[in-house]
């Protein structure tokens, strides 16, 4: 018997309803910094290490426009990502508050820890998973039941998937994601396990 090839699944992402729940939880979290951090990740698709490395001057905002400058390991501009208005609003609120935080005059880092130094990747991951849990976005079963299923890479995947499903050209998506080739970006055009389950459940005839 011929073994059929396994169909790759799209990277795990949040659907539109789940994204709305995450956004509401981020806005209710009680921390201007954490709100800005969460919405920046969701609305830019940046890697967690790229967000961790951001300095204050790497984010430019105005009433109508904004962008994030992503730099490589040598400090050179790697790419620029436009900022959605929701992210702009959250970041402006954090930058207005940032000067009052410990260490703000000692480091150019955009996101500060309680100690006053640059927020670490581990802390960013923790903040995102906590907001995901507050949004009720948890594993329903299995070894990770009742724990958050939202991580920074989930938000990155959600960003790319949402752009492609709304008809944005794959070359543009590859550029803002920082992909070397569009082949990597194409993985977001695959169907997810949820997509396939929904299709089967709602597209077939029943006797009901």
XYZ file of C-alpha atoms in Angstrom:
208
model
C 0.000 0.000 0.000
C 1.331 3.434 -0.940
C 1.883 5.761 1.967
C 0.444 9.212 1.271
C 2.423 12.299 2.046
C 1.521 14.205 5.203
C 0.105 17.653 4.449
C 2.042 20.319 6.361
C -0.026 22.465 8.681
C 0.189 26.231 8.923
C 2.046 27.583 11.983
C -0.198 27.910 15.017
C -1.972 31.252 15.114
C -4.974 32.931 16.709
C -8.179 33.346 14.752
C -9.912 36.728 14.597
C -12.063 36.143 17.679
C -9.063 34.965 19.696
C -7.076 38.003 18.616
C -9.862 40.267 19.843
C -9.876 38.452 23.176
C -6.105 38.838 23.447
C -6.309 42.564 22.620
C -8.998 43.124 25.263
C -6.927 41.244 27.851
C -3.827 43.275 26.923
C -5.726 46.535 27.353
C -7.048 45.381 30.742
C -3.767 44.030 32.124
C -3.085 47.117 34.259
C 0.427 47.758 32.936
C 1.063 50.366 30.248
C 4.359 48.664 29.428
C 2.822 45.218 29.075
C -0.039 46.511 26.944
C 2.428 48.199 24.583
C 4.609 45.109 24.477
C 1.746 42.735 23.683
C 0.178 44.929 21.008
C 3.540 45.657 19.418
C 4.127 41.925 18.992
C 0.642 41.279 17.619
C 0.639 44.218 15.194
C 4.193 43.929 13.836
C 5.007 40.230 13.805
C 8.459 40.941 15.228
C 10.477 38.107 16.709
C 10.740 38.241 20.486
C 14.500 38.872 20.269
C 13.867 41.809 17.925
C 11.421 43.381 20.365
C 13.817 42.828 23.258
C 16.561 44.681 21.351
C 14.468 47.760 20.530
C 15.619 51.139 21.776
C 13.352 54.125 22.280
C 14.630 55.761 19.087
C 13.813 52.663 17.041
C 10.086 53.426 17.265
C 8.718 56.519 15.546
C 5.083 57.534 16.025
C 2.845 60.403 15.005
C -0.911 60.891 14.988
C -1.276 59.143 11.643
C 1.856 57.104 11.085
C 4.447 55.051 12.838
C 7.188 52.550 12.191
C 9.538 50.209 13.979
C 13.168 50.047 12.894
C 14.546 46.539 13.277
C 18.325 46.296 13.430
C 20.704 43.417 12.900
C 23.321 42.293 15.420
C 25.682 45.038 14.246
C 23.182 47.844 14.715
C 22.466 48.267 11.010
C 18.880 48.715 9.826
C 17.549 45.302 8.818
C 13.998 46.321 7.946
C 11.256 48.790 8.835
C 7.759 47.704 9.848
C 4.785 50.114 9.753
C 2.857 50.475 13.002
C -0.887 49.925 13.224
C -2.766 52.737 14.996
C -3.627 50.513 17.993
C 0.045 49.748 18.536
C 0.956 53.432 18.079
C -1.492 54.463 20.779
C -0.215 51.845 23.231
C 3.438 52.676 22.616
C 2.896 56.421 23.002
C 1.215 55.776 26.352
C 4.186 53.682 27.494
C 6.778 56.164 26.266
C 4.989 58.953 28.157
C 5.226 56.860 31.324
C 8.684 55.369 30.738
C 10.727 58.368 32.083
C 9.252 57.776 35.548
C 10.564 54.206 35.690
C 13.751 53.139 37.373
C 16.757 53.152 35.053
C 15.052 55.126 32.284
C 17.943 57.593 32.159
C 20.562 54.845 32.180
C 19.587 52.754 29.162
C 18.087 53.444 25.713
C 16.038 50.227 25.908
C 12.392 50.708 24.986
C 11.097 48.134 27.455
C 12.470 48.242 30.989
C 12.388 45.653 33.733
C 11.565 46.433 37.355
C 15.308 46.614 38.003
C 15.637 49.352 35.406
C 17.557 47.390 32.788
C 16.514 46.037 29.401
C 13.611 43.610 29.687
C 14.771 40.052 29.022
C 13.350 37.647 26.437
C 12.205 35.294 29.173
C 10.222 38.096 30.820
C 8.600 39.064 27.510
C 7.486 35.474 26.968
C 6.039 35.366 30.481
C 4.087 38.596 29.982
C 2.558 37.351 26.738
C 1.570 33.969 28.166
C -0.018 35.658 31.182
C -2.102 37.907 28.953
C -3.065 34.873 26.883
C -4.207 33.071 30.028
C -6.215 36.132 31.127
C -7.904 36.047 27.716
C -8.896 32.423 28.314
C -6.657 31.207 25.496
C -5.483 28.036 27.180
C -4.929 24.411 26.249
C -8.184 22.565 26.843
C -6.632 19.105 27.194
C -3.369 17.193 27.138
C -0.241 17.617 29.257
C -0.464 21.424 29.053
C -4.149 21.690 29.957
C -5.175 24.965 31.630
C -1.933 26.708 30.629
C -1.685 29.575 28.159
C -1.216 28.574 24.544
C -0.162 32.075 23.494
C 3.515 32.885 23.069
C 5.350 35.628 21.145
C 5.754 33.329 18.144
C 1.973 32.702 18.192
C 1.450 36.442 17.759
C 4.033 36.539 14.953
C 2.226 33.720 13.168
C -1.138 35.428 13.718
C 0.179 38.655 12.177
C 1.396 36.948 8.996
C -1.675 34.733 8.637
C -4.051 37.680 9.045
C -2.244 39.725 6.396
C -2.286 36.906 3.859
C -5.927 36.038 4.478
C -6.821 39.669 3.873
C -5.200 39.570 0.455
C -1.916 41.356 1.186
C 0.712 40.487 -1.407
C 3.014 37.700 -0.212
C 6.114 39.737 -1.146
C 5.004 42.566 1.181
C 4.322 40.070 3.969
C 7.771 38.503 3.473
C 9.359 41.956 3.711
C 7.674 42.974 6.956
C 8.297 39.533 8.475
C 11.994 39.672 7.604
C 11.916 36.438 5.617
C 14.841 35.825 3.269
C 12.536 34.278 0.663
C 8.786 34.073 0.073
C 9.057 30.277 0.425
C 9.125 30.741 4.192
C 6.115 33.050 4.024
C 4.136 30.490 2.035
C 3.874 28.282 5.102
C 1.263 30.743 6.387
C -0.985 30.053 3.402
C -1.491 26.433 4.440
C -4.662 25.406 6.181
C -4.575 24.871 9.917
C -6.007 21.924 11.797
C -8.870 24.193 12.919
C -9.525 25.282 9.317
C -9.835 21.680 8.177
C -12.069 20.685 11.084
C -14.350 23.658 10.442
C -14.563 22.821 6.732
C -15.555 19.223 7.360
C -18.064 20.149 10.065
C -19.883 22.797 8.040
C -19.520 21.764 4.389
C -20.961 18.252 4.386
C -24.604 17.175 4.201
C -26.328 15.695 7.235
C -29.853 14.414 7.909
C -30.541 17.107 10.474
